XYZ file of C-alpha atoms in Angstrom:
627
model
C 0.000 0.000 0.000
C 1.204 3.513 -0.755
C 2.763 4.958 2.419
C 0.934 8.297 2.140
C -2.366 6.532 1.554
C -1.730 4.339 4.600
C -1.036 7.418 6.753
C -4.218 9.084 5.500
C -6.300 6.030 6.380
C -4.642 5.749 9.792
C -5.244 9.426 10.568
C -8.878 9.130 9.535
C -9.259 6.193 11.914
C -7.712 8.086 14.797
C -9.496 11.414 14.366
C -12.756 10.310 16.052
C -10.696 9.380 19.127
C -9.040 12.814 19.455
C -10.608 15.230 21.980
C -12.336 18.081 20.199
C -10.286 20.669 22.113
C -7.018 19.204 20.800
C -7.763 19.728 17.111
C -4.735 21.109 15.256
C -5.062 24.763 14.249
C -2.887 27.813 13.675
C -0.693 27.006 16.691
C 1.317 23.869 17.388
C 0.496 23.258 21.046
C -2.835 24.888 21.786
C -5.893 26.520 20.288
C -6.655 30.264 20.433
C -10.257 31.460 20.583
C -12.349 34.503 21.363
C -15.872 35.170 22.644
C -18.573 37.602 21.504
C -21.107 38.890 24.023
C -24.808 38.588 23.201
C -25.325 42.321 22.694
C -22.401 42.427 20.260
C -23.665 39.371 18.390
C -26.962 41.255 17.944
C -25.073 44.268 16.545
C -23.667 41.972 13.866
C -27.027 41.944 12.140
C -25.422 44.985 10.544
C -23.392 43.431 7.722
C -20.860 46.240 7.639
C -20.214 46.057 11.381
C -19.744 42.308 11.132
C -17.238 42.526 8.284
C -15.312 45.526 9.624
C -14.736 44.075 13.082
C -13.654 40.762 11.577
C -11.180 42.523 9.287
C -9.675 44.402 12.240
C -9.367 41.336 14.458
C -8.383 38.677 11.920
C -5.688 40.817 10.338
C -3.902 41.155 13.700
C -4.321 37.819 15.516
C -4.685 34.206 14.409
C -7.844 32.544 15.744
C -9.018 28.944 15.688
C -12.475 29.233 17.269
C -15.123 31.743 18.246
C -17.881 31.475 20.850
C -21.160 33.275 20.168
C -23.111 34.180 23.265
C -26.880 33.752 23.089
C -27.900 35.463 26.326
C -26.683 38.109 28.786
C -28.393 40.637 31.045
C -31.928 39.365 30.348
C -31.345 39.725 26.582
C -31.415 36.833 24.106
C -30.029 37.179 20.586
C -32.750 36.800 17.918
C -32.438 33.399 16.268
C -32.211 34.837 12.758
C -29.240 37.031 13.732
C -27.531 34.210 15.599
C -27.711 31.926 12.562
C -26.410 34.664 10.255
C -23.382 35.388 12.459
C -22.670 31.702 12.986
C -22.701 31.103 9.225
C -20.343 34.045 8.668
C -17.665 32.772 11.042
C -17.957 29.206 9.790
C -17.283 30.580 6.307
C -14.031 32.056 7.653
C -12.782 28.610 8.623
C -13.359 28.973 12.358
C -14.926 26.484 14.715
C -17.992 28.040 16.332
C -19.354 27.320 19.813
C -21.938 28.973 21.993
C -22.013 30.818 25.285
C -24.443 31.944 27.977
C -24.164 34.488 30.777
C -26.934 34.019 33.316
C -27.149 37.624 34.509
C -30.142 39.883 34.737
C -28.136 43.081 35.203
C -24.339 43.245 35.284
C -24.345 46.996 36.124
C -26.341 46.200 39.276
C -23.554 44.356 41.122
C -23.686 41.464 38.618
C -27.295 40.638 39.500
C -27.905 36.958 38.765
C -31.072 34.979 38.237
C -33.011 34.045 41.364
C -33.084 30.255 41.473
C -35.727 30.165 44.199
C -38.237 31.719 41.777
C -39.948 29.269 39.469
C -40.454 31.739 36.612
C -36.740 32.585 36.560
C -35.779 28.912 36.749
C -37.943 28.345 33.675
C -36.167 31.177 31.843
C -32.766 29.591 32.606
C -34.022 26.259 31.275
C -35.341 27.801 28.064
C -32.105 29.709 27.425
C -30.136 26.478 27.830
C -32.415 24.656 25.385
C -32.202 27.472 22.829
C -28.407 27.470 22.973
C -28.105 23.681 22.718
C -30.315 23.769 19.645
C -27.718 25.805 17.756
C -24.360 24.609 19.124
C -22.661 21.316 19.918
C -20.741 22.952 22.746
C -21.366 26.019 24.849
C -19.764 27.726 27.835
C -21.466 29.265 30.835
C -19.621 32.517 31.489
C -18.526 33.545 35.015
C -21.918 34.126 36.513
C -23.517 30.740 37.162
C -23.697 31.541 40.850
C -26.180 33.450 43.012
C -25.564 36.749 44.786
C -29.169 37.588 45.760
C -30.768 37.747 49.199
C -34.295 38.665 48.196
C -37.271 37.513 50.249
C -37.778 34.372 48.141
C -34.157 33.310 48.604
C -34.319 34.082 52.343
C -37.424 31.905 52.703
C -35.900 29.057 50.680
C -32.669 29.170 52.682
C -34.414 28.462 55.959
C -32.011 27.714 58.792
C -29.074 26.774 56.544
C -26.074 29.056 56.210
C -25.895 31.021 52.967
C -22.965 28.892 51.868
C -24.771 25.600 52.568
C -27.912 26.798 50.831
C -26.203 28.183 47.771
C -23.912 25.176 47.242
C -26.909 22.838 47.164
C -29.083 25.218 45.150
C -26.570 25.771 42.352
C -25.355 22.161 42.131
C -28.965 21.118 41.560
C -29.710 24.032 39.211
C -26.784 23.173 36.951
C -28.038 19.649 36.446
C -31.787 20.321 36.368
C -31.922 23.637 34.486
C -28.878 23.575 32.219
C -27.227 20.221 31.483
C -30.225 17.894 31.362
C -32.485 20.246 29.328
C -29.644 21.003 26.894
C -28.910 17.322 26.295
C -32.591 16.588 25.838
C -32.557 19.019 22.902
C -29.123 18.035 21.567
C -27.769 14.745 22.971
C -24.252 15.403 21.670
C -23.909 18.904 23.137
C -21.033 19.536 25.551
C -22.008 21.904 28.351
C -18.984 23.588 29.920
C -18.932 25.727 33.045
C -16.411 28.554 33.206
C -15.138 29.354 36.673
C -13.741 32.840 37.386
C -10.478 33.735 39.074
C -11.726 34.207 42.680
C -11.725 30.457 43.460
C -11.111 30.806 47.208
C -14.525 32.474 47.651
C -16.559 30.235 45.336
C -18.491 28.298 47.967
C -19.966 31.471 49.473
C -21.878 32.168 46.241
C -22.726 28.630 45.205
C -19.962 27.609 42.797
C -19.733 23.950 43.760
C -16.289 22.664 42.762
C -16.960 19.287 44.327
C -20.145 18.345 42.476
C -20.453 20.451 39.316
C -17.346 19.102 37.535
C -18.794 15.589 37.865
C -21.774 16.309 35.586
C -20.729 19.252 33.419
C -18.812 18.028 30.361
C -15.844 20.204 31.196
C -14.765 23.461 32.715
C -12.941 26.626 31.753
C -10.682 28.695 33.953
C -10.585 32.436 34.478
C -6.899 33.372 34.471
C -7.267 37.163 34.495
C -5.026 38.704 37.144
C -5.185 42.234 35.747
C -3.863 44.958 38.073
C -3.030 43.641 41.577
C -4.001 47.095 42.923
C -7.579 46.699 41.635
C -10.576 45.255 43.493
C -9.569 41.572 43.596
C -5.854 42.130 44.390
C -4.843 38.965 42.560
C -1.173 38.114 42.157
C 0.400 37.436 38.751
C 1.079 33.781 39.607
C -2.638 33.014 39.809
C -2.810 32.984 35.992
C -0.820 29.740 36.164
C -1.801 28.370 39.560
C -5.560 28.353 39.077
C -5.251 26.277 35.888
C -3.247 23.683 37.799
C -5.790 23.606 40.641
C -8.704 23.057 38.263
C -6.670 20.458 36.349
C -6.421 18.519 39.598
C -10.158 18.882 40.215
C -11.155 17.623 36.752
C -8.176 15.873 35.126
C -8.378 16.006 31.343
C -11.550 18.121 31.364
C -10.163 21.591 32.050
C -10.427 22.923 28.528
C -8.627 26.246 28.814
C -7.847 29.640 30.270
C -9.478 33.001 29.778
C -7.765 36.416 29.785
C -9.191 39.902 29.247
C -7.683 43.365 28.709
C -7.702 44.244 32.410
C -4.263 45.462 33.489
C -3.230 46.537 30.010
C -3.162 50.127 31.286
C -0.149 49.070 33.388
C 1.721 48.011 30.238
C 1.641 45.597 27.360
C 3.794 43.278 29.528
C 1.053 42.874 32.160
C -1.365 41.632 29.486
C 1.257 39.429 27.833
C 2.252 37.828 31.139
C -1.307 36.671 31.772
C -1.476 34.968 28.380
C 1.982 33.444 28.790
C 1.382 32.096 32.314
C -1.928 30.574 31.268
C -0.186 28.557 28.574
C 2.766 27.575 30.813
C 0.202 25.462 32.679
C -0.062 23.385 29.461
C -3.748 24.062 28.976
C -5.100 23.116 25.503
C -6.930 26.354 24.664
C -7.162 30.015 25.570
C -10.023 32.451 25.072
C -9.112 36.073 24.412
C -11.912 37.950 26.148
C -13.479 39.421 24.253
C -13.859 39.948 20.532
C -14.771 43.611 20.851
C -11.760 44.286 23.073
C -9.590 42.788 20.346
C -11.305 45.100 17.863
C -11.482 48.294 19.902
C -8.792 48.503 22.636
C -6.268 50.689 20.851
C -2.506 50.465 21.150
C -1.291 53.493 23.116
C 2.211 54.806 23.877
C 1.696 54.394 27.634
C 1.512 50.618 27.065
C 5.258 50.713 26.470
C 6.799 50.406 29.935
C 10.021 52.172 30.911
C 11.884 48.872 31.340
C 11.547 48.317 27.605
C 14.287 50.952 27.188
C 16.852 48.614 28.763
C 16.246 46.023 26.033
C 16.469 42.250 26.138
C 12.886 41.786 27.329
C 11.005 38.630 26.434
C 7.943 40.626 25.351
C 9.144 43.353 22.994
C 6.721 46.212 22.536
C 8.540 47.681 19.531
C 8.369 44.380 17.646
C 4.679 44.029 18.429
C 3.704 47.423 17.043
C 5.910 47.269 13.944
C 4.182 47.070 10.518
C 4.011 43.589 8.973
C 2.863 41.959 5.766
C -0.100 39.612 5.567
C -1.622 38.251 2.370
C 0.527 40.683 0.397
C -0.771 43.679 2.312
C 1.213 45.886 4.704
C -0.613 46.293 8.017
C 0.173 48.629 10.894
C -1.111 47.179 14.203
C -3.850 49.211 15.837
C -5.281 47.164 18.713
C -4.306 44.836 21.562
C -5.037 41.891 19.251
C -1.473 42.212 17.966
C -0.089 41.876 21.504
C -1.965 38.578 21.844
C -0.723 37.343 18.466
C 2.945 37.940 19.261
C 2.773 36.611 22.813
C 0.961 33.385 21.960
C 3.059 32.507 18.913
C 6.173 33.186 20.974
C 4.926 31.049 23.869
C 3.931 28.302 21.420
C 7.624 27.838 20.566
C 8.400 27.081 24.206
C 5.542 25.064 25.668
C 5.951 22.124 23.312
C 9.367 21.496 24.884
C 7.931 21.345 28.411
C 6.614 18.256 30.180
C 3.798 18.036 32.706
C 3.863 20.729 35.403
C 4.980 19.685 38.884
C 5.356 21.563 42.162
C 5.066 21.573 45.925
C 1.735 19.892 46.640
C -0.663 22.051 48.661
C -3.878 20.500 49.990
C -6.952 22.768 49.711
C -10.117 20.814 50.596
C -13.342 21.600 48.745
C -15.230 24.644 50.066
C -12.388 25.628 52.409
C -11.456 29.112 53.604
C -8.493 30.681 55.351
C -5.367 32.489 54.186
C -7.161 33.078 50.902
C -5.069 33.062 47.726
C -1.865 32.609 49.759
C -0.417 30.028 47.357
C -0.223 32.714 44.673
C 1.964 34.885 46.903
C 4.151 31.850 47.601
C 4.445 31.260 43.870
C 5.669 34.834 43.515
C 8.532 34.176 45.965
C 9.725 31.233 43.887
C 7.868 28.286 45.439
C 6.203 26.235 42.648
C 2.639 25.421 43.697
C 0.545 22.350 42.896
C -2.838 22.705 44.631
C -5.096 19.668 45.121
C -8.661 19.411 46.455
C -7.935 16.011 48.015
C -5.085 14.711 50.143
C -2.337 13.434 47.861
C -0.134 10.499 48.819
C 3.304 9.605 47.545
C 5.170 12.906 47.544
C 8.071 13.829 49.815
C 6.567 17.115 51.004
C 3.161 18.681 51.427
C 2.212 22.292 52.182
C -0.817 22.961 54.376
C -2.338 26.399 54.819
C -5.242 27.358 57.071
C -7.563 25.922 54.401
C -6.541 22.395 55.450
C -8.318 22.874 58.801
C -11.533 22.171 56.870
C -10.548 18.481 56.952
C -11.481 17.015 60.375
C -8.849 14.301 59.896
C -6.026 16.697 59.070
C -3.942 15.992 62.178
C -4.064 12.239 61.604
C -3.055 12.750 57.979
C -0.143 14.916 59.086
C 1.034 12.237 61.503
C 0.740 9.493 58.882
C 2.755 11.503 56.375
C 5.482 12.192 58.934
C 5.636 8.545 59.994
C 6.172 7.616 56.347
C 9.259 9.845 56.296
C 7.783 12.858 54.543
C 7.934 16.556 55.390
C 4.842 18.544 56.333
C 5.017 22.335 55.985
C 2.260 24.194 57.805
C 1.598 27.922 57.860
C 1.014 29.975 60.969
C -2.623 30.268 59.933
C -3.082 26.511 60.150
C -1.057 26.286 63.372
C -3.392 28.787 64.981
C -6.435 26.817 63.799
C -5.315 23.330 64.943
C -2.661 23.896 67.622
C -4.467 21.758 70.218
C -4.693 18.508 68.215
C -1.306 19.233 66.633
C 0.288 19.187 70.107
C 0.442 15.402 69.745
C 3.093 16.081 67.072
C 4.736 19.212 68.456
C 3.696 21.561 71.255
C 3.545 24.866 69.419
C 1.389 27.918 69.848
C 0.475 30.854 67.609
C -2.013 33.212 69.175
C -2.735 36.914 68.814
C 0.715 38.224 69.785
C 2.542 40.068 66.985
C 6.098 41.196 66.293
C 7.481 43.959 64.091
C 10.557 42.742 62.197
C 13.025 43.904 59.554
C 16.264 42.004 60.358
C 16.804 38.360 59.371
C 20.317 38.080 60.796
C 22.834 36.478 58.462
C 19.989 35.941 55.967
C 19.867 39.716 55.378
C 17.579 42.664 56.083
C 14.294 43.770 54.597
C 13.839 47.285 53.253
C 10.815 47.913 55.442
C 9.361 46.826 58.766
C 6.326 44.566 58.840
C 4.171 42.581 61.240
C 4.333 38.810 61.780
C 2.561 36.492 64.226
C 4.697 35.177 67.073
C 5.223 31.403 67.130
C 5.946 29.955 70.585
C 7.754 26.642 71.097
C 9.854 24.730 73.639
C 13.599 25.277 73.374
C 15.474 22.203 72.101
C 12.179 20.567 71.095
C 11.861 22.708 67.947
C 14.542 24.696 66.129
C 14.555 27.929 64.138
C 15.883 27.609 60.578
C 15.208 31.257 59.671
C 14.634 33.968 62.282
C 13.745 37.668 62.288
C 13.698 40.570 64.733
C 13.961 44.377 64.975
C 16.901 44.159 65.006
C 17.870 40.503 65.238
C 21.624 41.081 65.007
C 22.638 42.743 68.267
C 18.981 42.973 69.249
C 17.007 41.736 72.211
C 14.471 39.370 70.677
C 13.812 37.218 67.641
C 11.012 35.129 66.205
C 10.797 32.093 63.931
C 10.227 32.609 60.223
C 10.853 28.943 59.422
C 10.704 26.486 62.338
C 11.352 22.737 62.309
C 10.618 19.785 64.561
C 11.068 16.051 64.046
C 8.335 13.470 64.458
C 8.943 9.778 63.750
C 10.812 9.663 60.421
C 9.600 13.053 59.140
C 10.046 16.764 59.748
C 7.307 19.256 60.564
C 8.073 22.811 59.375
C 6.153 25.942 60.340
C 6.321 28.809 57.826
C 5.482 32.204 59.329
C 3.107 34.217 57.130
C 3.062 38.018 57.648
C -0.218 39.699 58.479
C -0.009 41.330 55.044
C 0.805 38.518 52.594
C 2.481 41.082 50.344
C 5.253 41.403 52.930
C 6.468 37.987 51.787
C 8.025 39.975 48.945
C 10.009 41.928 51.552
C 11.777 38.836 52.876
C 15.471 39.229 51.988
C 16.887 36.934 49.328
C 18.934 34.988 51.897
C 15.803 34.014 53.830
C 13.904 33.146 50.655
C 16.799 31.006 49.417
C 16.720 28.843 52.553
C 12.933 28.522 52.414
C 13.106 27.506 48.737
C 15.848 24.960 49.396
C 13.921 23.339 52.240
C 10.793 23.035 50.090
C 12.369 21.709 46.853
C 12.391 17.955 47.453
C 9.625 17.180 44.957
C 10.630 19.711 42.294
C 14.293 18.725 41.939
C 15.460 22.322 41.676
C 15.062 25.766 43.182
C 16.122 29.336 42.519
C 18.125 31.802 44.571
C 17.526 35.514 44.348
C 14.936 38.184 45.172
C 11.178 37.842 45.373
C 8.818 38.289 42.418
C 10.722 35.657 40.460
C 8.789 32.437 39.828
C 9.932 28.914 39.021
C 7.816 26.598 36.844
C 9.237 23.038 36.881
C 8.124 20.113 34.693
C 8.484 16.355 34.911
C 10.840 16.081 31.898
C 13.684 17.973 33.629
C 12.726 21.299 32.127
C 11.723 24.535 33.822
C 10.786 28.131 33.141
C 12.132 30.955 35.318
C 10.226 34.233 35.049
C 11.092 37.663 36.442
C 8.126 39.890 37.366
C 10.262 42.710 38.724
C 10.523 46.090 37.007
C 14.299 45.698 36.831
C 16.763 43.026 35.783
C 17.737 40.443 38.421
C 20.703 38.164 39.025
C 19.773 34.641 40.059
C 21.087 31.199 40.736
C 19.421 27.969 39.647
C 20.221 25.039 41.939
C 19.651 21.481 40.667
C 19.359 18.885 43.425
C 21.679 16.453 41.654
C 24.814 16.501 39.539
C 24.330 17.720 35.953
C 26.862 18.914 33.406
C 24.980 21.936 32.060
C 21.712 23.780 31.664
C 20.502 24.382 28.111
C 18.360 27.219 26.853
C 15.321 25.429 25.416
C 14.885 27.937 22.585
C 18.453 28.766 21.577
C 20.246 25.569 22.597
C 22.873 27.630 24.428
C 24.724 25.649 27.118
C 25.125 27.204 30.577
C 27.967 25.730 32.610
C 27.822 25.351 36.410
C 29.776 27.544 38.811
C 32.077 26.344 41.542
C 30.681 26.705 45.052
C 31.691 25.727 48.556
C 29.577 23.015 50.119
C 28.077 23.264 53.582
C 28.001 20.659 56.358
C 24.587 21.935 57.499
C 21.634 20.452 55.627
C 19.427 23.560 55.750
C 22.093 26.101 54.813
C 24.345 26.575 51.811
C 24.824 23.907 49.155
C 24.932 20.122 49.471
C 27.614 18.096 47.709
C 25.045 16.520 45.414
C 23.820 19.837 44.018
C 24.807 21.770 40.881
C 24.635 25.569 40.797
C 24.241 27.918 37.817
C 24.334 31.707 37.517
C 21.574 33.411 35.571
C 20.417 36.936 34.800
C 16.992 37.990 33.554
C 15.816 41.377 32.236
C 12.703 42.969 33.695
C 9.466 41.110 33.005
C 11.214 38.319 31.117
C 11.523 34.539 31.200
C 13.831 31.732 30.123
C 13.137 28.061 29.416
C 15.809 25.657 30.666
C 16.506 21.935 30.501
C 19.031 19.702 32.245
């Protein structure tokens, strides 16, 4: 048989087995999509508007798929218009899916439907049926939760807490009003729920991460971190971390990330970083929210940050805004769409060389609260995070924040892990929550007493003073690995920043978390280096240097190091075994190790089995490395 014919037949046989979200498109390692809100779909009844916006967007960014929303803010797109717009985008070679936003009024504090009212439940059901009639897959945008406390909801709640009531209400509503009605109309439809970026508060408004992923066909992830100074105060690292958390909730069914233009006023880099971090999590698709932002958010000079003047940046503003040729026509970029195009094609060259993400496992039980979003701050000080909703066995170390107190068996699980020879790292928030049962492991106490610190002794000094909780322990029962005071050197008092105690064959560590999580960035590099070393047993490597530099390790001995600082940084990469060189994954350049003195103390300096490399990174830049 002809070899090419054989390959064609084989590919045809395999295609039905390939997940729809992994279809090859204009990128090698992922799919790029966008989403059009219902009101904008309705505007596309105007033929000229439809064609002009497509010309603007398609000339500046490559797209594989588009999602057409049928409903938002109590408005449903007329069927005739929906069909016309769908036909247009299919004719452009795009895949087309659907979308729904179950809001009645976004301007009124994102007013949702009231699921205690039968007439509104019926409206939700009918919208789901209408959408399933026209699409084989559709996404529920951010708002499939409930934020109402009207008299009907109060009566239906009864004596339950709002969280208990809403979790049950929305888990049932998703099945009864959305998934089952949609599949009754179109048995092959895939109904996908998109979860927003504020995952630590989901349970309070009815997003049920425990039940909903079991009956929805998949989920999408909001990876917008925007401006950390804005309302949600989300850290850059969340754009990666939340994908990994949802991957662990629904393995193989987290279809992608979702980034909007928020934060672009800070610079082009802030937008590009969100896209880049989303794809470093190895997600199969990204949605550029939204189509009209791609068409209308204009490139402006203030999007070029001052650090671009130093040169060498990974995301180069001048390259992105330079004229280019497409289909024989010279085009000058006009909108943020071109930023997305450059960033995603650039990231596409890297992610195919990376394996599966790994990190320090952190256990966050379903519907848990406490030290909210802390793992994202830890990611920003160079600790790779791998959050799981269930206790995970088999790793050398596990990180437990106050969220773990939700598990009534947490102390027994800690003891079992330690007896098996593993390390358990707990935060001061968790210590305060479970100090009485934990006394069977180590008699520690963290109450309401505070300390103001700025001096970390031989680990260095911080540039500002900040407040930490005081951890109390018995001398010679537990030992300080990192300490701080005001001052510590030549001072009168000091307090643990990283404390250790042995139990059976394992080690219990307590990591002190400042009252303001942002003060983690003020820890001097020497203190951070020791903390990173202690917590690197499952990642095989760690970095040394200042805060706001993140490490993304993978299971094929590759990693990405990314600098989020506004200035260049000098770093060290430490591999926990002997290797001959690091290689730049994109250029192939070989980086040779440096000679270092080894330490006899296991928590300080370098061990004889480690290999150390010097590295420098420009502001807001990254490098992919393999060893």
